[in-house]
PDB file of C-alpha atoms and ligand atoms in Angstrom:
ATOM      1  CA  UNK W   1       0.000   0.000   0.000  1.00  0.00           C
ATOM      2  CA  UNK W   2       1.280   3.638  -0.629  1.00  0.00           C
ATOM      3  CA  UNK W   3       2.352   5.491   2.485  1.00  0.00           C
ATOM      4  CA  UNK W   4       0.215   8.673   1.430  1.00  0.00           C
ATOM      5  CA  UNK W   5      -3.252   8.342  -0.582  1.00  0.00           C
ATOM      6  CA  UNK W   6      -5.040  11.082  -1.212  1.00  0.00           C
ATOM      7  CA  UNK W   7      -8.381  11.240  -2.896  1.00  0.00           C
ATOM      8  CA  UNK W   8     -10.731  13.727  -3.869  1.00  0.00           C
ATOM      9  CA  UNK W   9      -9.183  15.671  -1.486  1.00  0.00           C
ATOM     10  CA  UNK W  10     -10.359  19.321  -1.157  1.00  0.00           C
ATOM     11  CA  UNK W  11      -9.228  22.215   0.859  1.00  0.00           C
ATOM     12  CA  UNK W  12     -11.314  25.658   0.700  1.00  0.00           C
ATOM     13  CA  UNK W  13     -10.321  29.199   3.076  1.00  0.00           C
ATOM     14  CA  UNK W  14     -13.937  30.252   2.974  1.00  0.00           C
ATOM     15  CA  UNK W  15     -15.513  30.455  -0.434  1.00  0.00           C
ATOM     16  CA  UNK W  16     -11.935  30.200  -2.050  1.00  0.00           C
ATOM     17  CA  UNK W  17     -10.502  26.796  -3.733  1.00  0.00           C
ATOM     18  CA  UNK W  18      -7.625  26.713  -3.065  1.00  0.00           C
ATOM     19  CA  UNK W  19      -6.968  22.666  -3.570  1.00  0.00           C
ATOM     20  CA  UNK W  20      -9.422  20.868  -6.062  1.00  0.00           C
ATOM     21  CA  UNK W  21     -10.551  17.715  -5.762  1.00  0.00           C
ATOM     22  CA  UNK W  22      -6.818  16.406  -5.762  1.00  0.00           C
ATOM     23  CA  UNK W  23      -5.825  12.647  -6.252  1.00  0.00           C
ATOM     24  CA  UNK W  24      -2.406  11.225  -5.693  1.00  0.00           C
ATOM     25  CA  UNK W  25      -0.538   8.751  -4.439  1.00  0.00           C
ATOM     26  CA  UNK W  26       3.427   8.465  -2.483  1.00  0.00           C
ATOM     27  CA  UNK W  27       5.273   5.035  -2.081  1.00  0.00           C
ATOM     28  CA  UNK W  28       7.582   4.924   0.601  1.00  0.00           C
ATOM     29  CA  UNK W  29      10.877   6.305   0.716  1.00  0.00           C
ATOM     30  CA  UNK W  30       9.654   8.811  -2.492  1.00  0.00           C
ATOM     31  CA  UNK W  31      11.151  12.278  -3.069  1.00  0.00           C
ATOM     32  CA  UNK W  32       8.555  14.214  -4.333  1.00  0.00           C
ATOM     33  CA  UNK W  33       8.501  18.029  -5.229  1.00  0.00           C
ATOM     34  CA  UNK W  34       5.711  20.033  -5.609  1.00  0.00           C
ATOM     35  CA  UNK W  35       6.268  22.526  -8.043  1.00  0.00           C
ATOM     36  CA  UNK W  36       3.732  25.613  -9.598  1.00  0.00           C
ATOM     37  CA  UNK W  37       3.702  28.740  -9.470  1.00  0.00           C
ATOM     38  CA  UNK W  38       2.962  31.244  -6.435  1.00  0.00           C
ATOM     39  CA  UNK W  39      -0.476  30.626  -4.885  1.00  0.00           C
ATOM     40  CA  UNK W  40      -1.033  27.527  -6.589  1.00  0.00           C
ATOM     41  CA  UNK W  41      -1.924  25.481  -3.352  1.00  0.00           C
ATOM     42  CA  UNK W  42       1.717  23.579  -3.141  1.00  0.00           C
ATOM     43  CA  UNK W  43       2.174  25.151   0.643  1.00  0.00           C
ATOM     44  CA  UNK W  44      -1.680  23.969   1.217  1.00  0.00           C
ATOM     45  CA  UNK W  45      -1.259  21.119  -0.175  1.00  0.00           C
ATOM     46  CA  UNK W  46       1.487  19.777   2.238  1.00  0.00           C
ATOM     47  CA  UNK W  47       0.194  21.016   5.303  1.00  0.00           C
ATOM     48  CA  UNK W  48      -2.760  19.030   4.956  1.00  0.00           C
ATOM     49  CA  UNK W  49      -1.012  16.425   5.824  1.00  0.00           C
ATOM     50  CA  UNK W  50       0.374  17.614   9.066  1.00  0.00           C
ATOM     51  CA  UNK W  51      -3.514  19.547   9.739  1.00  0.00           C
ATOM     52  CA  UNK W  52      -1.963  23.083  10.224  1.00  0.00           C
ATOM     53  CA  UNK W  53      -4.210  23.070   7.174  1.00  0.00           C
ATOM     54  CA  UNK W  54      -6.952  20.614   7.671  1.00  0.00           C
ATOM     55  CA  UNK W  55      -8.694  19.701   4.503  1.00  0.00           C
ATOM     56  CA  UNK W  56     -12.592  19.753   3.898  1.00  0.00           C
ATOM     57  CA  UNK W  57     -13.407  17.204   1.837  1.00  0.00           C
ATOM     58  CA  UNK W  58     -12.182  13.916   0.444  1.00  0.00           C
ATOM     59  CA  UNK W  59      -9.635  11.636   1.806  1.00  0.00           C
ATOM     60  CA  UNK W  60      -6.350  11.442   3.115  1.00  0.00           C
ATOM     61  CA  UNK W  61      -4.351   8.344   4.428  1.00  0.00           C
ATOM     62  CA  UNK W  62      -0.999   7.978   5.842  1.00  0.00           C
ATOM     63  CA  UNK W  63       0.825   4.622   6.219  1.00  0.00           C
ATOM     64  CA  UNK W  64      -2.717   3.150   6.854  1.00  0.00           C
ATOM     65  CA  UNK W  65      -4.343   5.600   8.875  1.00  0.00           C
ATOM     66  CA  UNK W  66      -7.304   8.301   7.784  1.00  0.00           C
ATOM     67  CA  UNK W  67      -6.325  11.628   8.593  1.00  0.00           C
ATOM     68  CA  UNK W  68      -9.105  13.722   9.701  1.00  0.00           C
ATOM     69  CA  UNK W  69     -10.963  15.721  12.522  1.00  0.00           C
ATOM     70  CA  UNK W  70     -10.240  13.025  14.941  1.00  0.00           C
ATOM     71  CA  UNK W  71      -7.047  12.166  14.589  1.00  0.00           C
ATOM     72  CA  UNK W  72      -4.582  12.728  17.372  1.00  0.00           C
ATOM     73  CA  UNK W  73      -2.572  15.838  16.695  1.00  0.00           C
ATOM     74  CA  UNK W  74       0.242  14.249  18.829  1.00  0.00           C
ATOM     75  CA  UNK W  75       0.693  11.038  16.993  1.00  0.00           C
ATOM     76  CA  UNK W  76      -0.134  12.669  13.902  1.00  0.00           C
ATOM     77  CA  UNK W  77       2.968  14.983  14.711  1.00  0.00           C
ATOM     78  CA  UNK W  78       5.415  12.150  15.456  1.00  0.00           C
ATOM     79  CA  UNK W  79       4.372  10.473  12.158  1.00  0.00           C
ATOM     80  CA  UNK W  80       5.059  13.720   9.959  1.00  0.00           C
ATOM     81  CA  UNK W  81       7.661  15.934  10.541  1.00  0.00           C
ATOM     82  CA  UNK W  82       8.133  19.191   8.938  1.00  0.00           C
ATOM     83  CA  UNK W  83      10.597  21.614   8.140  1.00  0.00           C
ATOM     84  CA  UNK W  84      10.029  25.312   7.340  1.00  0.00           C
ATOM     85  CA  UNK W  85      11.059  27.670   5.117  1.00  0.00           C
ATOM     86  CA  UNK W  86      12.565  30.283   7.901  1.00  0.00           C
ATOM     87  CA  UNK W  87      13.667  27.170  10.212  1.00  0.00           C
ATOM     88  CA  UNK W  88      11.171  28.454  12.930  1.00  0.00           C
ATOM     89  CA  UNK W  89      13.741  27.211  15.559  1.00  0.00           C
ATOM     90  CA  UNK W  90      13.382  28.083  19.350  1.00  0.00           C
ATOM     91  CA  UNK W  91      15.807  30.922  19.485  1.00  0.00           C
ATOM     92  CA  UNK W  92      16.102  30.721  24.051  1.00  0.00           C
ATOM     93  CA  UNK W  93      17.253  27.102  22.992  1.00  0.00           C
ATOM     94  CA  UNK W  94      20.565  25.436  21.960  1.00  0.00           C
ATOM     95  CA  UNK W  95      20.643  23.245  19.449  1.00  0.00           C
ATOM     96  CA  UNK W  96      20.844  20.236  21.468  1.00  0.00           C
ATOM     97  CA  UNK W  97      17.681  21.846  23.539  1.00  0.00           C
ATOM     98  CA  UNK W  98      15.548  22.713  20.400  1.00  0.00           C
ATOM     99  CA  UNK W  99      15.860  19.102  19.271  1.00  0.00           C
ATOM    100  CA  UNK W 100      15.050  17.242  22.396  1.00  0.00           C
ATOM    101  CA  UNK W 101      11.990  19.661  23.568  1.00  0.00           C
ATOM    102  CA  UNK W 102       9.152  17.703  21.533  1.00  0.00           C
ATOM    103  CA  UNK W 103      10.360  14.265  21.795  1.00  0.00           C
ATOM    104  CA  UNK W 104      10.648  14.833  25.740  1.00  0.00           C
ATOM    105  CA  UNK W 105       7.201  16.514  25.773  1.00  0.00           C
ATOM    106  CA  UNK W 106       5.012  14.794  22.958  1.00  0.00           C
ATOM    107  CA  UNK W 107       6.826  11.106  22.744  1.00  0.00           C
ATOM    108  CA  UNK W 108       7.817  10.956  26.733  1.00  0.00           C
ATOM    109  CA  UNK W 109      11.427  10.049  25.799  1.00  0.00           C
ATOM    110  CA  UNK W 110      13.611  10.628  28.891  1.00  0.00           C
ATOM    111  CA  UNK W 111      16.277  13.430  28.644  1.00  0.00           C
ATOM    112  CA  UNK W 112      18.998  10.995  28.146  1.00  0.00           C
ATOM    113  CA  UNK W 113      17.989   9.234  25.597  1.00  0.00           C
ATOM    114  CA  UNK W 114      16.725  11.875  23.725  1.00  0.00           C
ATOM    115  CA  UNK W 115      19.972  13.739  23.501  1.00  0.00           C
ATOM    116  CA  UNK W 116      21.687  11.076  22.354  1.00  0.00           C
ATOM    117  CA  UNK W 117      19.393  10.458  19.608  1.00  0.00           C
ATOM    118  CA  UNK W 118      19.832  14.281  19.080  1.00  0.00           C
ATOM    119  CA  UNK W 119      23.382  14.252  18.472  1.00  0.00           C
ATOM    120  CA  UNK W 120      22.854  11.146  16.642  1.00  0.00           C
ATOM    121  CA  UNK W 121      21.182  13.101  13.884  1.00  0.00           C
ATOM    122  CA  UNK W 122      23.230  16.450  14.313  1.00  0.00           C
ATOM    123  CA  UNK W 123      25.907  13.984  13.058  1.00  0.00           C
ATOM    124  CA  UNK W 124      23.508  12.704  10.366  1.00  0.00           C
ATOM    125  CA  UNK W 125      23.165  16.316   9.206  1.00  0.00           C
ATOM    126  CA  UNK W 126      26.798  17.250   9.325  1.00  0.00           C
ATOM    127  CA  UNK W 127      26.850  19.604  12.358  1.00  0.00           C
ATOM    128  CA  UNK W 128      27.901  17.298  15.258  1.00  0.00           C
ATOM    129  CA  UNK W 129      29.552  20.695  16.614  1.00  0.00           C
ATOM    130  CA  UNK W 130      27.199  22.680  17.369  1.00  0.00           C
ATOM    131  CA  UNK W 131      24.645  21.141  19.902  1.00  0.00           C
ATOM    132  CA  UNK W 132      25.672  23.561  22.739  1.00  0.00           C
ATOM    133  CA  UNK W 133      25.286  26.991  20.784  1.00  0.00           C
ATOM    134  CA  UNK W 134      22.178  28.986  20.285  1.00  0.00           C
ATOM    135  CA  UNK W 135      20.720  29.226  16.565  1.00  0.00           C
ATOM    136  CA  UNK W 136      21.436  33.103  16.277  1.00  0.00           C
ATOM    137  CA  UNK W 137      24.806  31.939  16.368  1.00  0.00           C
ATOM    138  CA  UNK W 138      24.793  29.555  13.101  1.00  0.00           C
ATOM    139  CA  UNK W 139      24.904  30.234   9.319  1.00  0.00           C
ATOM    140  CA  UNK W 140      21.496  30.212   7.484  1.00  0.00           C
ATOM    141  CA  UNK W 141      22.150  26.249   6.302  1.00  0.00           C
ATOM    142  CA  UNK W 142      23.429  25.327   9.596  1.00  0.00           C
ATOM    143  CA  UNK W 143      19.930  26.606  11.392  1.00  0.00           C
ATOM    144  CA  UNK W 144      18.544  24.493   8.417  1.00  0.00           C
ATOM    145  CA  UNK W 145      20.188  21.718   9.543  1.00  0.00           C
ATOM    146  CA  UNK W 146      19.343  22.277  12.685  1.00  0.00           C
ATOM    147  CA  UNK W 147      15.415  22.167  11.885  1.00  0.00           C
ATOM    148  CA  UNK W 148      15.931  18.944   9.637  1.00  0.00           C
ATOM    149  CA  UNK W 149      17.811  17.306  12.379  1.00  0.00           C
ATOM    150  CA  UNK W 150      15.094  18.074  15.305  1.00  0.00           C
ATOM    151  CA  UNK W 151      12.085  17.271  13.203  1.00  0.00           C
ATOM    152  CA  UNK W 152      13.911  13.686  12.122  1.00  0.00           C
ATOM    153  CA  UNK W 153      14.334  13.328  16.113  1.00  0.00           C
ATOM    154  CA  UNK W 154      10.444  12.774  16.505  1.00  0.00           C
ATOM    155  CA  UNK W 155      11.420   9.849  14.145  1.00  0.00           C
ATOM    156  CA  UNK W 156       8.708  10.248  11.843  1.00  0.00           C
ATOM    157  CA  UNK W 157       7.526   8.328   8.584  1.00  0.00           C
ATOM    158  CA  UNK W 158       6.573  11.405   6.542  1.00  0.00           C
ATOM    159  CA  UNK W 159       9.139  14.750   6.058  1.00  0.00           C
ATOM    160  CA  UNK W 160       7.714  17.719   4.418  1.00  0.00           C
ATOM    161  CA  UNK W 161      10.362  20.554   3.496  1.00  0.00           C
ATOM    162  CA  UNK W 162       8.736  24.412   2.464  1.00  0.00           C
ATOM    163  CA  UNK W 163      10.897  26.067   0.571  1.00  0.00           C
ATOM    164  CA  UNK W 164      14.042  24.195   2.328  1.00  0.00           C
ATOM    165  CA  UNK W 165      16.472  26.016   0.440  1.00  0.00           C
ATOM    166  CA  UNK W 166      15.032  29.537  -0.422  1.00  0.00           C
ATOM    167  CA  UNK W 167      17.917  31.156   2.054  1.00  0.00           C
ATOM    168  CA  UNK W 168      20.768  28.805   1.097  1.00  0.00           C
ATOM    169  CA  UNK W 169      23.937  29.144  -0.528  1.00  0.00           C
ATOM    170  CA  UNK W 170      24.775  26.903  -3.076  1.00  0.00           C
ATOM    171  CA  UNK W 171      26.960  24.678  -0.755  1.00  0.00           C
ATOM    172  CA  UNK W 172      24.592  24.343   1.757  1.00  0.00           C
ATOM    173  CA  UNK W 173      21.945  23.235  -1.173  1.00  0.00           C
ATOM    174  CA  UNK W 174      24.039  20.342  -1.897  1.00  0.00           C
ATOM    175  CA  UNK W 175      24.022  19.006   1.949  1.00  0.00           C
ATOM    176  CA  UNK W 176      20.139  19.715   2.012  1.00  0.00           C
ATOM    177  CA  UNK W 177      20.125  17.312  -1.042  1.00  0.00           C
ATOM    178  CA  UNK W 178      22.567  14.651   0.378  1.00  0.00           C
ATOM    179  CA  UNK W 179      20.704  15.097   3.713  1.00  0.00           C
ATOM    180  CA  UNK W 180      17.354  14.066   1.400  1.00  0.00           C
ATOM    181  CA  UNK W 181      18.873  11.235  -0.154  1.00  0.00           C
ATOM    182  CA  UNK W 182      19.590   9.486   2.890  1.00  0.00           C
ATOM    183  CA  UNK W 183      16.440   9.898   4.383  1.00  0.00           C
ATOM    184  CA  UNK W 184      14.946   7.868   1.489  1.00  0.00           C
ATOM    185  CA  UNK W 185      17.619   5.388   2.144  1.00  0.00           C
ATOM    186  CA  UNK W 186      16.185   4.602   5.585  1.00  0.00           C
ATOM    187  CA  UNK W 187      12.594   4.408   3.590  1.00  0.00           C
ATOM    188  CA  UNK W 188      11.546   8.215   4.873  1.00  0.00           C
ATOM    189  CA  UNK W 189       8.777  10.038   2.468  1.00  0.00           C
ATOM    190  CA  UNK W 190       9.519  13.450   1.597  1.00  0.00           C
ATOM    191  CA  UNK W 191       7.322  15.903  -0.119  1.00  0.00           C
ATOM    192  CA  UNK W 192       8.877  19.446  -0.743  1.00  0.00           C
ATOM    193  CA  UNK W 193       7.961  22.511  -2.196  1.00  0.00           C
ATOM    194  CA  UNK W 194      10.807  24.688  -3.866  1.00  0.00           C
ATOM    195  CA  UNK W 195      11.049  26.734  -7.001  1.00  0.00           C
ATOM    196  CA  UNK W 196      14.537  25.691  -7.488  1.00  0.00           C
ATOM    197  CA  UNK W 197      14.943  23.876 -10.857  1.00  0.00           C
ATOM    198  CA  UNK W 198      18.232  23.087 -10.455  1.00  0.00           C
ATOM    199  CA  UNK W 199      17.353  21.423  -6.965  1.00  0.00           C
ATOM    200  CA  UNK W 200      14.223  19.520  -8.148  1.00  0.00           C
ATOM    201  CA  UNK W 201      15.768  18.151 -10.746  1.00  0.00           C
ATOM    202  CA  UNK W 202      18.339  16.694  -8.234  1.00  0.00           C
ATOM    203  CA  UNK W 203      15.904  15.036  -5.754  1.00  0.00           C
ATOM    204  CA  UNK W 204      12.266  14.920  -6.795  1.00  0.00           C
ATOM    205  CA  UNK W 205      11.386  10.898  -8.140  1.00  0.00           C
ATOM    206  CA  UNK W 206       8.638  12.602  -8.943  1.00  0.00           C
ATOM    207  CA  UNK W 207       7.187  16.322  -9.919  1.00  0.00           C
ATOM    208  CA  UNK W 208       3.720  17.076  -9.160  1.00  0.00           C
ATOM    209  CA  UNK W 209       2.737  20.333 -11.031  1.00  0.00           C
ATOM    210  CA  UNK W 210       0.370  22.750  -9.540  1.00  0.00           C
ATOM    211  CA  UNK W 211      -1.556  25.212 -10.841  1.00  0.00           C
ATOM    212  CA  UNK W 212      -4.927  27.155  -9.509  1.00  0.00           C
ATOM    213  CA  UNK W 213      -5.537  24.301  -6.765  1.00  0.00           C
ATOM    214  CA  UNK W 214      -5.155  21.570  -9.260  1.00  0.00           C
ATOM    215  CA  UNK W 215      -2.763  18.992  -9.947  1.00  0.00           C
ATOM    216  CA  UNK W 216      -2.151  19.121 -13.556  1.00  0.00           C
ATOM    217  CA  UNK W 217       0.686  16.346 -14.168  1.00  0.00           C
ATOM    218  CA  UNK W 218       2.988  13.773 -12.271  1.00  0.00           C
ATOM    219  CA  UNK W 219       5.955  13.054 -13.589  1.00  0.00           C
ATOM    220  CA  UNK W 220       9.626  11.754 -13.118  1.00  0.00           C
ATOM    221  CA  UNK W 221      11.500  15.154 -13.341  1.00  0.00           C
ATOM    222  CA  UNK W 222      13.415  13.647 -16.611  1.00  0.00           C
ATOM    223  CA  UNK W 223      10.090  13.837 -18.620  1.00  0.00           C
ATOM    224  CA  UNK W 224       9.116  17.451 -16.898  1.00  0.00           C
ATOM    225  CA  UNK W 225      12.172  18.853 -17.366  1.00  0.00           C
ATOM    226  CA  UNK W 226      12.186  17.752 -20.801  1.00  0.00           C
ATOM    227  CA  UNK W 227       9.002  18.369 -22.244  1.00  0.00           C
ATOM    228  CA  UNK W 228       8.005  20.563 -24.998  1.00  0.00           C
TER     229      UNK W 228
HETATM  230  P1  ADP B 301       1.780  28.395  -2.895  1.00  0.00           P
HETATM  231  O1  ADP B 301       2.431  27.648  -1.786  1.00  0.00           O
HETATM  232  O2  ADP B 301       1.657  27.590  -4.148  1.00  0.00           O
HETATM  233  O3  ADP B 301       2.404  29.734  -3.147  1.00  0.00           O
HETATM  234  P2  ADP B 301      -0.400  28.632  -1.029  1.00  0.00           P
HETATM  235  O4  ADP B 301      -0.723  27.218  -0.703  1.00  0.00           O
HETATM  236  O5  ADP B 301       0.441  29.387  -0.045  1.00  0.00           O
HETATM  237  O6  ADP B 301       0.281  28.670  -2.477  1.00  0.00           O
HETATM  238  O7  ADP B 301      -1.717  29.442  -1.283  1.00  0.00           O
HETATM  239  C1  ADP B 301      -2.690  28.989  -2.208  1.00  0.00           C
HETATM  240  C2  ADP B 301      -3.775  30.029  -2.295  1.00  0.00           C
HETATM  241  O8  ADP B 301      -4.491  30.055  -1.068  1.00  0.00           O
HETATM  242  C3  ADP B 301      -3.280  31.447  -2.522  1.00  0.00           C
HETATM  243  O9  ADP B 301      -4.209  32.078  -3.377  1.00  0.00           O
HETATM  244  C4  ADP B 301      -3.291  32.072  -1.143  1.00  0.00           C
HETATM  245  O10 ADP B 301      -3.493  33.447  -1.207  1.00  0.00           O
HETATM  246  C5  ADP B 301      -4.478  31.359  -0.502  1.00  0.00           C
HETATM  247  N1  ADP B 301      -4.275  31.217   0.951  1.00  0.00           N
HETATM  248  C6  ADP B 301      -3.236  30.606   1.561  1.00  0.00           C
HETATM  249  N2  ADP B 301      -3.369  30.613   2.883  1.00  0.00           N
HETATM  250  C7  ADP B 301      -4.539  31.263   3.123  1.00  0.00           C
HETATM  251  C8  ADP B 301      -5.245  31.604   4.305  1.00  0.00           C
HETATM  252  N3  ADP B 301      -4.770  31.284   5.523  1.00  0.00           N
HETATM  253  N4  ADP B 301      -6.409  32.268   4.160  1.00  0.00           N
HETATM  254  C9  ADP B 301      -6.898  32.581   2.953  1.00  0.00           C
HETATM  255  N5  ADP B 301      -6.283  32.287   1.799  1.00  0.00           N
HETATM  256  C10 ADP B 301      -5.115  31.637   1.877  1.00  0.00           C
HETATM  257  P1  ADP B 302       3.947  30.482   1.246  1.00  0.00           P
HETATM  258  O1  ADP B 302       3.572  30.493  -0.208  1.00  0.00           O
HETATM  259  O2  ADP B 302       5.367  30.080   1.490  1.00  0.00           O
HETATM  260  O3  ADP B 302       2.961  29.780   2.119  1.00  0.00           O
HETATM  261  P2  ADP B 302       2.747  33.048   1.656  1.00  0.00           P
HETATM  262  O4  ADP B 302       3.425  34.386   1.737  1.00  0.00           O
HETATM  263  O5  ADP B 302       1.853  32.714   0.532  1.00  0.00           O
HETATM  264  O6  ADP B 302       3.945  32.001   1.748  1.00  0.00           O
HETATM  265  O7  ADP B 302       1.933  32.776   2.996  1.00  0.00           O
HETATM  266  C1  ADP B 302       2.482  33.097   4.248  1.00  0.00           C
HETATM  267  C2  ADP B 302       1.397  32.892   5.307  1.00  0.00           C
HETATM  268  O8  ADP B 302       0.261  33.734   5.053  1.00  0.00           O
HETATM  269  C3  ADP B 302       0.877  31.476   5.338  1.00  0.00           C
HETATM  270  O9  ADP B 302       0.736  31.069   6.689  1.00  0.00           O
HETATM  271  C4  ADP B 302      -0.474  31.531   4.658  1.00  0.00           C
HETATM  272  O10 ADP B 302      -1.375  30.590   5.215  1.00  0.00           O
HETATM  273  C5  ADP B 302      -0.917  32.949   4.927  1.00  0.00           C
HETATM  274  N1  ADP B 302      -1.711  33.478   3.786  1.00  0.00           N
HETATM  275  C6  ADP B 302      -1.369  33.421   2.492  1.00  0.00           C
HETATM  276  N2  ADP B 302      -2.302  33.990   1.711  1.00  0.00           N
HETATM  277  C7  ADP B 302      -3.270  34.427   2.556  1.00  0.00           C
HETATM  278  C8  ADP B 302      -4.502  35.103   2.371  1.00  0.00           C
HETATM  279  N3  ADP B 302      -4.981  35.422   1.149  1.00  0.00           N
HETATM  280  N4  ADP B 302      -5.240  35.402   3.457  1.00  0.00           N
HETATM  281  C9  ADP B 302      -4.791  35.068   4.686  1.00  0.00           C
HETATM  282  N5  ADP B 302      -3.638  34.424   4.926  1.00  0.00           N
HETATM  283  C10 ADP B 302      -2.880  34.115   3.882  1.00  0.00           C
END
């Protein structure tokens, strides 16, 4: 079964569409980017699936569960993580502290444990360094990092990325990428939005194409990229 089906699913903000009817379906481990242009629904679209934007109509399931009205907010956020565009860290927090909060809080892991696991993904993300300093005092792709590292520390099935490298310099682009790539080793969805091409191109097993709230094609990026 796919990890994510979604069918005839519909999100409106009052009398506004602003995702259609939408039908899709993610296997596990799958790099998908949603690509369209601005307003299409692509940020919509992905936080339906986390319920900061809960949808209206139609169906969503996720490894096997319906997502809906009644589904715990908790477990839903231990099964899909997410990473924002502007990192959205804690900024009173270190590093070590921002990534151990939620799983301490939401998943009951003790401290000790959970720090370990902590600087078992700073490591994963290439900043073993820098558990013990606050995020004003990182580079833009290190706070990135930072966010990829603490959401992956709720272990979840799902990772959604907004706009994961709209602040990034082109070296930090290519650990964001390797970072990806290894999550779908260890059989972790990810669904991201970006207008980067060059990025896309890169990571996405699949493009789904927005436009106007509606998905108009899914495709391996070869054949978008490509097309006349
Ligand atoms: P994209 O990510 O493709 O730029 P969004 O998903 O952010 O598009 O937005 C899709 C459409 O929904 C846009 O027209 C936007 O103005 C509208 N929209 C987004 N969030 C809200 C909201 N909270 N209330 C009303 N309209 C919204
Ligand atoms: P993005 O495309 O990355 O979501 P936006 O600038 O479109 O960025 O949206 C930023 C925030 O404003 C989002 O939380 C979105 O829900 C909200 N928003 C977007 N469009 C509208 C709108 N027309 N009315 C109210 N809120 C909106």
């Amino acid at each position: 079964p796919p990890m994510i089906a979604v069918h005839n699913m519909s999100k409106l903000y009052g009398e506004f569409v602003a995702l259609d009817r939408l039908n899709f379906d993610v296997q596990r481990g799958e790099k998908i980017v949603v690509l369209g242009p601005s307003g299409s629904g692509k940020s919509t679209l992905i936080r339906t699936f986390n319920r900061i934007e809960p949808h209206d109509s139609g169906s969503i399931i996720i490894d096997g569960k319906i997502i809906n009205e009644k589904t715990s907010l908790t477990e839903l956020r231990c099964m899909v993580g997410m990473v924002f565009q502007n990192y959205n860290l804690f900024p009173h927090l270190s590093v070590l502290d921002n990534c151990t909060l939620a799983p301490q809080l939401v998943r009951n892991v003790a401290r000790k444990d959970a720090q370990e696991m902590a600087h078992n993904f700073l490591k994963q993300v290439g900043i073993p360094e820098q558990a013990h300093k606050y995020p004003i005092q990182l580079s833009g792709g290190q706070q990135q990092r930072v966010a990829i590292a603490r959401a992956l520390c709720m272990q979840p099935e799902v990772m959604l990325f907004d706009e994961p490298t709209a602040a990034l310099d082109p070296e930090a682009i290519t650990g964001v990428v390797s970072i990806m790539d290894t999550l779908a080793e260890q059989g972790i969805t990810t669904l991201c939005v970006t207008h980067e091409m060059a990025f896309s191109r890169r990571i996405a097993d699949k493009i789904v194409f927005m436009d106007q709230g509606r998905i108009l094609e899914i495709t391996p990026p070869e054949q978008f990229f490509t097309a006349p």
